[in-house]
Coordinates of C-alpha atoms in Angstrom, one line a residue:
Chain A
X1 CA -0.2 0.1 0.3
X2 CA 3.2 2.3 1.0
X3 CA 4.3 2.0 -2.8
X4 CA 1.1 2.8 -4.3
X5 CA 0.5 5.7 -1.8
X6 CA 4.3 6.9 -2.9
X7 CA 3.7 6.3 -6.5
X8 CA 0.2 8.3 -6.4
X9 CA 2.2 11.2 -4.6
X10 CA 5.0 11.1 -7.3
X11 CA 2.4 10.8 -10.4
X12 CA 0.3 13.8 -8.5
X13 CA 2.6 15.7 -8.2
X14 CA 3.9 15.4 -12.2
X15 CA 0.2 15.2 -13.1
X16 CA 0.5 16.8 -16.9
X17 CA 3.2 14.0 -17.8
X18 CA 0.8 11.4 -16.1
X19 CA -1.7 12.9 -17.8
X20 CA 0.0 12.3 -21.2
X21 CA 1.3 9.3 -20.6
X22 CA -2.1 8.0 -19.3
X23 CA -3.8 9.6 -22.6
X24 CA -1.4 7.6 -25.0
X25 CA -2.0 4.3 -23.2
X26 CA -5.9 5.0 -23.2
X27 CA -5.6 6.1 -26.9
X28 CA -3.5 2.8 -28.1
X29 CA -6.3 1.1 -25.9
X30 CA -9.2 2.8 -27.4
X31 CA -8.9 2.1 -30.8
X32 CA -9.1 -1.6 -30.8
X33 CA -11.7 -1.7 -28.0
X34 CA -14.0 0.8 -30.1
X35 CA -13.3 -1.0 -33.2
X36 CA -14.2 -4.3 -31.7
X37 CA -17.1 -3.3 -29.6
X38 CA -18.4 -0.9 -33.2
X39 CA -18.1 -3.8 -35.0
X40 CA -19.9 -6.4 -32.8
X41 CA -22.6 -3.6 -32.2
X42 CA -23.0 -3.3 -36.1
X43 CA -22.9 -7.3 -36.4
X44 CA -25.5 -7.4 -33.9
X45 CA -27.6 -4.4 -35.4
X46 CA -27.5 -5.6 -38.6
X47 CA -28.2 -9.1 -38.1
X48 CA -31.0 -8.3 -36.1
X49 CA -32.9 -6.8 -38.5
X50 CA -32.0 -9.1 -41.6
X51 CA -33.4 -12.0 -39.3
X52 CA -36.5 -10.5 -39.0
X53 CA -36.7 -10.0 -42.8
X54 CA -37.1 -13.5 -44.3
X55 CA -36.9 -12.8 -48.1
X56 CA -36.6 -9.3 -50.6
X57 CA -37.1 -9.2 -53.9
X58 CA -35.8 -6.3 -56.2
X59 CA -34.0 -5.6 -59.4
X60 CA -31.1 -8.0 -60.3
X61 CA -27.7 -6.3 -59.3
X62 CA -25.5 -5.9 -56.3
X63 CA -27.1 -8.0 -53.4
X64 CA -25.6 -5.9 -50.6
X65 CA -27.2 -2.9 -52.3
X66 CA -30.6 -4.6 -52.3
X67 CA -30.4 -5.6 -49.1
X68 CA -29.4 -2.1 -47.4
X69 CA -32.2 -0.5 -49.5
X70 CA -34.7 -3.0 -47.8
X71 CA -33.5 -2.8 -44.3
X72 CA -32.1 0.7 -44.2
X73 CA -34.0 2.5 -46.9
X74 CA -31.0 3.3 -48.7
X75 CA -31.4 5.0 -52.0
X76 CA -31.1 2.5 -54.7
X77 CA -30.0 3.9 -58.3
X78 CA -30.4 0.2 -60.2
X79 CA -34.0 -0.9 -61.6
X80 CA -37.1 -1.3 -60.3
X81 CA -40.0 -4.1 -60.2
X82 CA -43.4 -3.3 -61.7
X83 CA -46.4 -3.4 -59.3
X84 CA -47.5 -6.4 -61.3
X85 CA -44.8 -8.7 -59.6
X86 CA -45.8 -7.8 -56.5
X87 CA -49.8 -8.5 -57.1
X88 CA -48.6 -11.9 -58.7
X89 CA -46.9 -12.7 -55.3
X90 CA -49.6 -11.8 -53.1
X91 CA -52.2 -13.5 -55.4
X92 CA -49.9 -16.7 -55.7
X93 CA -50.1 -17.4 -51.8
X94 CA -46.8 -17.6 -50.7
X95 CA -46.8 -15.5 -47.7
X96 CA -47.1 -12.1 -46.6
X97 CA -45.9 -9.6 -49.3
X98 CA -45.4 -6.1 -49.0
X99 CA -44.3 -3.5 -51.5
X100 CA -41.6 -0.9 -51.0
X101 CA -40.8 2.3 -53.1
X102 CA -38.1 4.4 -51.8
X103 CA -36.8 7.1 -54.2
X104 CA -37.5 9.9 -52.2
X105 CA -36.7 12.0 -49.1
X106 CA -38.9 14.7 -47.0
X107 CA -36.6 17.2 -44.6
X108 CA -33.8 15.2 -45.6
X109 CA -35.6 11.5 -44.0
X110 CA -36.3 8.8 -46.7
X111 CA -40.0 8.7 -47.9
X112 CA -41.1 5.2 -47.8
X113 CA -43.7 4.3 -49.8
X114 CA -45.2 0.7 -48.6
X115 CA -48.6 -0.3 -47.1
X116 CA -50.3 -0.8 -43.8
X117 CA -48.6 -4.3 -43.6
X118 CA -45.0 -3.2 -43.3
X119 CA -46.1 -1.9 -40.1
X120 CA -47.4 -5.4 -38.9
X121 CA -44.4 -6.7 -40.2
X122 CA -41.9 -4.7 -38.2
X123 CA -44.4 -4.6 -35.2
X124 CA -44.6 -1.1 -35.4
X125 CA -46.5 0.9 -32.8
X126 CA -48.4 4.1 -33.3
X127 CA -47.4 6.2 -30.3
X128 CA -49.5 9.3 -31.1
X129 CA -52.1 9.9 -33.7
X130 CA -53.1 7.3 -36.1
X131 CA -52.1 5.6 -38.9
X132 CA -52.3 6.6 -42.7
X133 CA -55.6 6.4 -44.2
X134 CA -55.6 8.8 -47.5
X135 CA -53.7 9.8 -50.1
X136 CA -50.8 11.9 -48.9
X137 CA -51.1 11.2 -45.1
X138 CA -47.8 10.0 -43.5
X139 CA -46.9 8.5 -40.4
X140 CA -43.2 9.5 -39.0
X141 CA -40.6 7.4 -37.4
X142 CA -39.9 8.8 -34.3
X143 CA -36.3 10.1 -34.7
X144 CA -37.9 11.5 -38.4
X145 CA -40.7 13.1 -36.1
X146 CA -37.8 14.6 -33.7
X147 CA -36.0 16.0 -36.3
X148 CA -38.3 17.5 -38.6
X149 CA -40.1 18.7 -35.2
X150 CA -43.3 17.7 -36.5
X151 CA -46.4 15.5 -35.1
X152 CA -50.1 14.5 -36.0
X153 CA -51.8 17.3 -37.6
X154 CA -48.3 18.9 -39.0
X155 CA -47.4 18.6 -42.5
X156 CA -44.2 18.8 -44.4
X157 CA -43.0 18.7 -48.2
X158 CA -40.8 16.4 -50.1
X159 CA -37.8 17.2 -51.5
X160 CA -36.9 18.0 -54.9
X161 CA -34.4 15.6 -56.5
X162 CA -33.2 18.2 -59.2
X163 CA -34.2 22.0 -58.5
X164 CA -33.2 23.0 -62.0
X165 CA -35.6 20.2 -63.7
X166 CA -38.7 22.2 -64.4
X167 CA -40.6 19.4 -66.0
X168 CA -39.7 17.1 -63.0
X169 CA -41.2 15.9 -59.8
X170 CA -42.4 18.8 -57.6
X171 CA -42.8 18.7 -54.0
X172 CA -45.9 17.3 -52.4
X173 CA -47.3 18.1 -49.0
X174 CA -47.9 15.3 -46.8
X175 CA -50.2 15.3 -44.0
X176 CA -48.8 13.8 -40.5
X177 CA -51.3 11.7 -39.4
X178 CA -48.8 9.9 -36.4
X179 CA -45.7 9.2 -35.2
X180 CA -44.6 5.7 -34.4
X181 CA -43.2 4.5 -31.0
X182 CA -39.2 4.2 -31.2
X183 CA -37.7 0.6 -32.1
X184 CA -33.9 1.7 -32.0
X185 CA -34.1 0.9 -35.9
X186 CA -34.1 2.3 -39.2
X187 CA -37.7 2.4 -39.2
X188 CA -37.5 5.5 -36.6
X189 CA -36.2 7.5 -39.4
X190 CA -38.7 6.8 -41.9
X191 CA -41.4 9.2 -43.3
X192 CA -44.2 6.2 -44.4
X193 CA -46.5 6.9 -46.8
X194 CA -48.8 4.7 -49.0
X195 CA -47.1 3.4 -52.4
X196 CA -49.7 5.1 -54.0
X197 CA -48.4 8.8 -52.7
X198 CA -45.0 7.7 -53.4
X199 CA -46.0 7.4 -56.8
X200 CA -47.5 10.8 -56.9
X201 CA -44.4 12.1 -55.4
X202 CA -42.7 10.8 -58.3
X203 CA -45.0 12.3 -60.4
X204 CA -46.4 9.0 -61.8
X205 CA -49.9 10.2 -60.7
X206 CA -51.0 13.7 -60.3
X207 CA -54.4 15.6 -59.3
X208 CA -55.3 18.9 -61.5
X209 CA -59.0 20.6 -62.4
X210 CA -60.3 19.0 -65.3
X211 CA -61.3 22.3 -66.7
X212 CA -57.4 23.2 -66.4
X213 CA -56.8 19.8 -68.3
X214 CA -59.2 20.2 -70.8
X215 CA -58.0 23.7 -72.3
X216 CA -54.7 23.2 -72.0
X217 CA -52.9 22.4 -75.1
X218 CA -50.2 20.5 -73.6
X219 CA -50.2 18.4 -70.5
X220 CA -47.0 19.7 -69.1
X221 CA -48.9 23.3 -68.8
X222 CA -51.9 21.6 -66.6
X223 CA -51.1 23.1 -63.2
X224 CA -51.1 19.7 -61.0
X225 CA -52.0 20.1 -57.2
X226 CA -49.0 20.1 -54.8
X227 CA -51.0 19.1 -51.5
X228 CA -53.8 16.6 -51.5
X229 CA -56.8 17.9 -49.7
X230 CA -60.3 16.2 -49.2
X231 CA -61.4 18.7 -51.9
X232 CA -58.7 17.9 -54.7
X233 CA -58.5 14.2 -53.7
X234 CA -60.9 12.7 -56.4
X235 CA -58.9 14.4 -59.1
X236 CA -55.5 12.1 -58.6
X237 CA -55.2 9.7 -60.9
X238 CA -52.7 7.5 -62.8
X239 CA -52.2 7.5 -66.4
X240 CA -51.7 4.3 -68.3
X241 CA -51.0 0.9 -66.9
X242 CA -51.1 1.1 -63.4
X243 CA -49.6 -2.7 -63.0
X244 CA -46.7 -1.4 -64.6
X245 CA -45.9 1.3 -61.7
X246 CA -42.7 0.9 -60.1
X247 CA -41.8 -0.6 -56.5
X248 CA -38.1 -0.1 -55.5
X249 CA -37.8 -3.6 -53.6
X250 CA -40.8 -6.3 -52.3
X251 CA -40.8 -7.9 -49.0
X252 CA -41.8 -11.4 -48.9
X253 CA -42.5 -13.4 -45.3
X254 CA -43.0 -16.9 -46.7
X255 CA -45.1 -19.3 -44.6
X256 CA -43.0 -22.0 -44.5
X257 CA -39.7 -23.5 -46.1
X258 CA -41.7 -25.0 -49.1
X259 CA -43.0 -21.2 -50.0
X260 CA -39.3 -19.8 -49.2
X261 CA -37.8 -22.4 -52.2
X262 CA -40.7 -21.6 -54.5
X263 CA -40.2 -17.9 -54.3
X264 CA -36.4 -18.7 -54.8
X265 CA -36.7 -20.7 -57.6
X266 CA -39.2 -18.3 -59.0
X267 CA -36.5 -15.8 -59.6
X268 CA -33.5 -18.3 -60.2
X269 CA -33.5 -18.0 -63.7
X270 CA -35.0 -14.3 -63.9
X271 CA -32.7 -12.3 -65.8
X272 CA -34.6 -8.9 -64.3
X273 CA -35.3 -9.7 -60.9
X274 CA -33.6 -11.4 -58.0
X275 CA -35.0 -13.1 -54.5
X276 CA -32.6 -12.8 -51.6
X277 CA -32.3 -14.0 -48.0
X278 CA -31.3 -11.0 -46.2
X279 CA -29.9 -13.1 -43.3
X280 CA -27.5 -14.6 -45.8
X281 CA -26.1 -11.4 -47.6
X282 CA -25.7 -9.7 -44.2
X283 CA -23.6 -13.0 -43.2
X284 CA -21.5 -12.6 -46.3
X285 CA -21.3 -8.8 -45.6
X286 CA -20.1 -9.0 -42.1
X287 CA -17.4 -11.7 -43.4
X288 CA -16.1 -9.1 -45.2
X289 CA -16.5 -7.0 -42.6
X290 CA -14.5 -9.4 -40.2
X291 CA -11.5 -9.5 -42.9
X292 CA -11.0 -5.8 -42.6
X293 CA -11.0 -6.3 -39.2
X294 CA -8.6 -8.3 -38.7
X295 CA -6.2 -6.1 -41.0
X296 CA -7.4 -3.5 -38.5
X297 CA -6.0 -5.5 -35.7
X298 CA -2.4 -6.2 -37.3
X299 CA -2.6 -2.7 -37.3
X300 CA -3.7 -2.1 -33.7
X301 CA -0.7 -4.4 -32.8
X302 CA 1.8 -2.2 -34.2
X303 CA 0.4 0.4 -32.5
X304 CA 0.4 -1.2 -29.7
X305 CA 4.0 -2.4 -29.9
X306 CA 5.1 1.0 -30.6
X307 CA 3.5 2.6 -27.5
X308 CA 5.1 -0.5 -25.2
X309 CA 8.4 0.5 -26.9
X310 CA 8.1 4.3 -26.3
X311 CA 6.6 3.4 -22.7
X312 CA 10.0 1.6 -22.5
X313 CA 12.1 4.6 -23.3
X314 CA 10.4 6.9 -20.7
X315 CA 10.6 4.6 -18.3
X316 CA 14.5 4.1 -19.0
X317 CA 14.9 7.7 -19.3
X318 CA 12.7 8.6 -15.9
X319 CA 15.0 6.2 -14.2
X320 CA 17.8 8.1 -15.4
X321 CA 16.3 11.3 -14.8
X322 CA 15.5 10.0 -11.3
X323 CA 18.5 8.4 -10.5
X324 CA 19.7 10.8 -7.5
X325 CA 15.8 10.2 -6.2
X326 CA 16.6 6.5 -6.2
X327 CA 20.1 6.7 -4.6
X328 CA 18.0 9.1 -1.7
X329 CA 15.8 5.9 -1.2
X330 CA 18.6 3.8 -0.9
X331 CA 20.3 6.0 1.8
X332 CA 16.8 5.5 3.6
X333 CA 16.6 1.9 3.8
X334 CA 14.7 1.3 0.6
X335 CA 15.6 -1.9 -1.0
X336 CA 16.0 -2.5 -4.7
X337 CA 12.6 -4.7 -4.8
X338 CA 11.2 -1.7 -3.2
X339 CA 12.2 0.8 -5.6
X340 CA 11.0 -2.0 -8.5
X341 CA 7.6 -2.1 -6.6
X342 CA 7.3 1.6 -6.3
X343 CA 7.8 1.9 -10.2
X344 CA 5.6 -0.8 -10.6
X345 CA 3.2 1.2 -8.9
X346 CA 3.5 4.0 -11.1
X347 CA 2.9 1.7 -14.0
X348 CA 0.0 0.1 -12.7
X349 CA -2.0 3.3 -11.7
X350 CA -1.2 4.7 -15.3
X351 CA -2.4 1.7 -17.0
X352 CA -5.4 1.5 -14.6
X353 CA -6.4 5.0 -15.1
X354 CA -5.9 4.4 -18.8
X355 CA -8.0 1.3 -19.0
X356 CA -10.5 2.8 -17.2
X357 CA -10.4 5.9 -19.9
X358 CA -10.3 3.8 -22.8
X359 CA -13.1 1.5 -21.7
X360 CA -15.3 4.5 -20.8
X361 CA -14.4 6.4 -24.2
X362 CA -14.9 3.0 -26.2
X363 CA -18.4 2.7 -24.1
X364 CA -19.6 5.8 -24.8
X365 CA -18.5 5.7 -28.6
X366 CA -20.2 2.3 -28.9
X367 CA -23.5 3.6 -27.4
X368 CA -23.6 6.5 -29.7
X369 CA -22.5 4.7 -32.5
X370 CA -24.9 2.0 -31.7
X371 CA -27.7 3.9 -32.8
X372 CA -25.9 5.2 -35.8
X373 CA -25.4 1.8 -36.7
X374 CA -29.2 0.6 -35.8
X375 CA -30.6 3.2 -38.5
X376 CA -27.7 3.6 -41.3
X377 CA -30.4 6.1 -42.8
X378 CA -29.2 8.7 -45.1
Chain B
X1 CA 25.6 3.1 20.7
X2 CA 29.4 2.7 20.8
X3 CA 31.2 2.2 17.7
X4 CA 35.0 0.3 17.4
X5 CA 36.8 0.2 14.2
X6 CA 39.7 -2.2 13.9
X7 CA 42.1 -2.6 11.2
X8 CA 39.7 -1.2 8.4
X9 CA 40.8 -0.5 5.1
X10 CA 38.5 0.5 2.4
X11 CA 39.3 1.7 -0.9
X12 CA 36.7 2.4 -4.0
X13 CA 39.3 0.9 -6.9
X14 CA 42.3 0.1 -7.5
X15 CA 44.4 2.9 -7.3
X16 CA 41.6 5.4 -6.2
X17 CA 40.4 6.5 -2.7
X18 CA 41.7 4.4 0.1
X19 CA 41.1 4.7 3.9
X20 CA 42.9 3.1 6.7
X21 CA 41.7 3.0 10.3
X22 CA 43.9 1.0 12.8
X23 CA 41.9 1.6 15.7
X24 CA 38.9 3.5 16.7
X25 CA 36.9 3.5 19.7
X26 CA 33.8 6.0 20.3
X27 CA 31.8 5.7 23.4
X28 CA 27.8 5.7 23.7
X29 CA 26.1 9.1 24.1
X30 CA 29.7 10.9 22.6
X31 CA 29.4 14.0 20.4
X32 CA 32.5 13.4 18.2
X33 CA 33.5 15.8 15.3
X34 CA 35.2 14.2 12.1
X35 CA 37.7 17.0 10.4
X36 CA 40.1 16.7 7.9
X37 CA 40.6 18.0 4.2
X38 CA 38.8 17.2 1.8
X39 CA 38.7 13.7 0.4
X40 CA 40.3 12.2 3.7
X41 CA 37.5 9.8 4.0
X42 CA 35.3 11.6 6.6
X43 CA 32.4 10.9 4.5
X44 CA 33.4 7.4 3.4
X45 CA 33.7 6.6 7.3
X46 CA 30.3 7.5 7.6
X47 CA 29.0 5.3 5.1
X48 CA 31.0 2.1 6.3
X49 CA 29.3 3.2 9.8
X50 CA 25.9 3.0 8.5
X51 CA 26.6 0.0 6.4
X52 CA 26.0 1.5 2.9
X53 CA 29.8 0.3 1.8
X54 CA 31.5 -2.4 3.3
X55 CA 35.4 -2.5 3.9
X56 CA 37.9 -5.0 2.2
X57 CA 39.3 -5.5 5.5
X58 CA 38.6 -4.9 9.1
X59 CA 35.9 -4.7 11.3
X60 CA 33.3 -1.8 11.7
X61 CA 31.4 -2.8 14.9
X62 CA 28.0 -0.5 16.1
X63 CA 26.7 -1.2 19.5
X64 CA 27.5 -4.7 19.5
X65 CA 27.1 -5.8 15.7
X66 CA 29.6 -6.3 13.4
X67 CA 27.9 -4.3 10.7
X68 CA 30.2 -5.2 8.0
X69 CA 29.7 -8.6 8.3
X70 CA 26.2 -8.5 7.8
X71 CA 24.6 -9.3 4.4
X72 CA 22.8 -6.7 2.2
X73 CA 19.7 -6.9 3.6
X74 CA 20.9 -6.8 7.5
X75 CA 23.0 -3.8 7.1
X76 CA 19.8 -2.1 5.4
X77 CA 17.8 -3.2 8.3
X78 CA 20.2 -2.6 11.2
X79 CA 20.9 1.1 9.4
X80 CA 17.0 1.7 9.4
X81 CA 16.3 0.5 13.2
X82 CA 19.7 1.9 14.8
X83 CA 21.2 4.5 12.8
X84 CA 19.8 8.3 11.6
X85 CA 21.7 9.8 9.0
X86 CA 21.5 13.9 8.1
X87 CA 23.1 14.5 4.9
X88 CA 25.0 17.3 3.2
X89 CA 22.6 18.0 0.5
X90 CA 19.5 17.4 2.6
X91 CA 18.3 14.3 0.2
X92 CA 14.8 15.4 0.4
X93 CA 12.0 14.0 -2.3
X94 CA 11.4 16.8 -4.2
X95 CA 7.8 15.6 -4.9
X96 CA 6.7 14.7 -1.2
X97 CA 5.6 17.8 1.5
X98 CA 7.2 17.9 4.4
X99 CA 5.3 15.3 6.4
X100 CA 5.9 12.6 3.5
X101 CA 9.6 13.1 3.6
X102 CA 9.6 12.9 7.5
X103 CA 7.5 9.8 7.1
X104 CA 9.3 8.8 4.0
X105 CA 11.5 5.8 5.9
X106 CA 8.6 4.3 7.5
X107 CA 6.9 4.4 4.0
X108 CA 9.9 2.6 2.3
X109 CA 11.0 0.3 5.2
X110 CA 8.7 -2.5 6.7
X111 CA 11.1 -2.5 9.3
X112 CA 9.5 0.5 10.4
X113 CA 5.9 -0.3 10.9
X114 CA 3.7 2.9 10.8
X115 CA 1.8 2.4 14.2
X116 CA -1.1 4.8 15.3
X117 CA 0.8 7.3 17.3
X118 CA 3.6 8.1 14.1
X119 CA 1.5 10.9 13.1
X120 CA 1.7 12.7 16.6
X121 CA 5.2 12.2 16.7
X122 CA 5.9 13.7 13.4
X123 CA 3.9 16.9 14.7
X124 CA 5.7 16.7 17.8
X125 CA 9.4 16.4 16.4
X126 CA 8.0 18.9 13.5
X127 CA 7.4 21.3 16.7
X128 CA 10.5 20.9 18.0
X129 CA 12.1 22.2 15.0
X130 CA 10.1 24.8 14.2
X131 CA 8.5 23.3 11.0
X132 CA 5.0 22.7 12.5
X133 CA 3.4 25.0 10.5
X134 CA 5.4 23.7 7.4
X135 CA 4.2 20.3 7.2
X136 CA 1.9 20.4 4.2
X137 CA 4.1 22.5 2.7
X138 CA 6.3 21.4 -0.8
X139 CA 9.7 20.9 0.5
X140 CA 11.1 22.8 -2.5
X141 CA 9.1 26.2 -1.2
X142 CA 11.3 25.9 2.1
X143 CA 14.6 28.1 2.7
X144 CA 17.8 25.9 2.8
X145 CA 17.7 26.2 6.8
X146 CA 14.0 24.5 6.7
X147 CA 15.3 21.9 4.6
X148 CA 17.7 20.7 6.7
X149 CA 16.0 20.8 9.3
X150 CA 13.3 18.5 7.5
X151 CA 16.4 16.1 6.9
X152 CA 17.1 16.3 10.7
X153 CA 13.5 15.5 11.6
X154 CA 13.5 12.9 9.0
X155 CA 16.7 11.1 10.7
X156 CA 15.6 11.6 14.1
X157 CA 12.1 10.2 13.9
X158 CA 13.0 6.5 14.1
X159 CA 15.1 7.5 17.5
X160 CA 18.3 6.4 16.2
X161 CA 21.1 5.2 18.7
X162 CA 23.6 6.5 16.3
X163 CA 23.4 9.9 14.4
X164 CA 25.4 10.2 11.7
X165 CA 25.6 13.9 10.3
X166 CA 27.9 14.8 7.1
X167 CA 28.5 18.7 7.2
X168 CA 24.5 19.3 7.8
X169 CA 25.5 22.9 8.1
X170 CA 27.9 23.3 5.1
X171 CA 25.4 24.8 3.1
X172 CA 23.8 27.4 5.9
X173 CA 24.6 30.6 6.7
X174 CA 25.9 31.7 10.0
X175 CA 22.7 32.1 11.7
X176 CA 21.0 29.0 10.3
X177 CA 24.2 27.1 11.1
X178 CA 23.9 28.0 14.8
X179 CA 20.3 27.3 15.0
X180 CA 20.3 23.9 13.3
X181 CA 23.5 23.0 15.3
X182 CA 21.5 23.6 18.6
X183 CA 18.8 21.6 17.5
X184 CA 21.0 18.8 16.3
X185 CA 22.6 18.2 19.7
X186 CA 19.6 18.9 21.4
X187 CA 17.6 16.4 19.7
X188 CA 20.7 13.9 19.9
X189 CA 20.8 14.3 23.5
X190 CA 17.0 14.0 24.3
X191 CA 17.2 10.6 22.4
X192 CA 20.3 9.9 23.8
X193 CA 22.2 9.2 20.5
X194 CA 25.8 8.8 19.7
X195 CA 26.3 11.7 17.3
X196 CA 29.1 11.7 14.7
X197 CA 29.5 14.7 12.5
X198 CA 31.7 15.8 9.7
X199 CA 32.6 19.4 9.8
X200 CA 35.1 21.6 8.1
X201 CA 34.2 24.5 10.3
X202 CA 36.6 24.9 13.1
X203 CA 34.6 27.3 15.3
X204 CA 32.0 24.5 16.1
X205 CA 34.5 22.2 17.6
X206 CA 34.1 23.3 21.3
X207 CA 30.7 22.2 21.4
X208 CA 31.9 18.3 20.7
X209 CA 33.2 16.6 23.4
X210 CA 35.9 14.9 21.0
X211 CA 37.6 15.9 17.6
X212 CA 39.2 13.3 15.2
X213 CA 41.4 14.6 12.7
X214 CA 41.2 12.4 9.4
X215 CA 45.0 13.6 8.6
X216 CA 46.1 10.9 10.6
X217 CA 43.9 8.3 8.6
X218 CA 45.5 9.4 5.2
X219 CA 48.1 7.3 3.3
X220 CA 50.6 8.5 1.0
X221 CA 48.8 6.8 -2.2
X222 CA 45.6 8.1 -1.2
X223 CA 43.7 10.0 -3.9
X224 CA 40.9 12.3 -3.3
X225 CA 37.2 11.5 -2.5

């Protein structure tokens, strides 16, 4: 105890130097700790959401892209799935089938065009207000409501994709009917609308006064409504073949293994579409993350080695600087063993403080990162 | 505690400093001054008596114990229990305050257990040496006289039977010199300790029971210390 006490007095007197050593050691411990914990948290977050999503159907292309699009509403530039495919899957009776259309944002939050089945599929609860019922209604995820400072009764406009495209999609005002309870997932970030509303946002459907349309020499000159109200709702309509309207993905929840196999078989030789099991794709993705982690671990080992060498140098230099002090201790009857114990106690205090600091910092970082990793939206 | 030296020969290395003392007897409780030119072996003798170094031949007996025949650990334990050492350059530890410097031998040595009354003894000793209000001060904020008093306080706290002082007034101004010497004598007397002090100040010699001139121990080949 005396060694620890004397070591503490020494370090307290040289608190700046001791603080720098603690910070240096803590940093070299923090980096691998935080990276490992964050990777584990990422693995868990991604794995849990993937496990709750048995199957996703979408346009052929990057499998990772399609899965991340379905799980985290990340924008996807590749092709679409026709609504008729959704209808065919639904009618085939493979299980629950849910449409997904994510192309737009509102206030920076992803606009998720889907059906009410999605809420049941993800076990989402309305915390305030009520579910969307009409064209133009939306339900906000908990974080989206917080970020946009909106609640039931409020409204928001969708973001324009290209400000300079005069003929492109115009912002549509959405009416907030409810806010979802927080889930700690990507659903917290979403602005949920019916898939038909998503099509209206995309400019595939619109509403306008009939007289205006009749008199106009060009469809582009028709003044369309930028807000869906009870008064103008009946004027909204879709042109052309509605079964060809696009979805960006389709969730399928097969009733059993046989239905799963049938859905997979359905798209096995399809040149346009693919059916994926998100848990399998996520496992593959995490395998890549783990390989990166191994590379980082090797780097961290080098950093730790360099830090260890630096510490050894500091200790050696410190022994030279403190030679007179050590001689004084010897003259006062201090054994070599006690001198060693004193210096060991100093290192023990420094390492203990550094470990506590590194653990606290890594815990705080991963706490923050876990929220981010659970959403991965944007 | 009596001191006896018999046929002592010591050298730091071939051709380097060398001291030979055929016979030296010092009675318990004596106040003895060691004088002599620099390099004559005064400090070395104090180190031999304290068991910090050992002679190549001869015997150093302190009390009834032949110190030079003890093993390292035994010499250290003997020094801790029976000998107080006041160094010319104080030998205080900068990062400790006055209290911890005085207590340092107790912190470092299990042979000197920190008992309950040690704190009150530190206070009493500090009061005797006019350090009571400085106990919590860093030592580097003290004057040289105060620092030497801290060193004396530290040496006296374990109540040594033999007090070795290596020019304790060498770095002090005349006023502080007298004061420190008074206190050293008082404390040694109250502890009934034998006091052996190295000094170059011949004005102080009247205060000692005996003066030993180291010129008589020098051999022709002796080098400087």
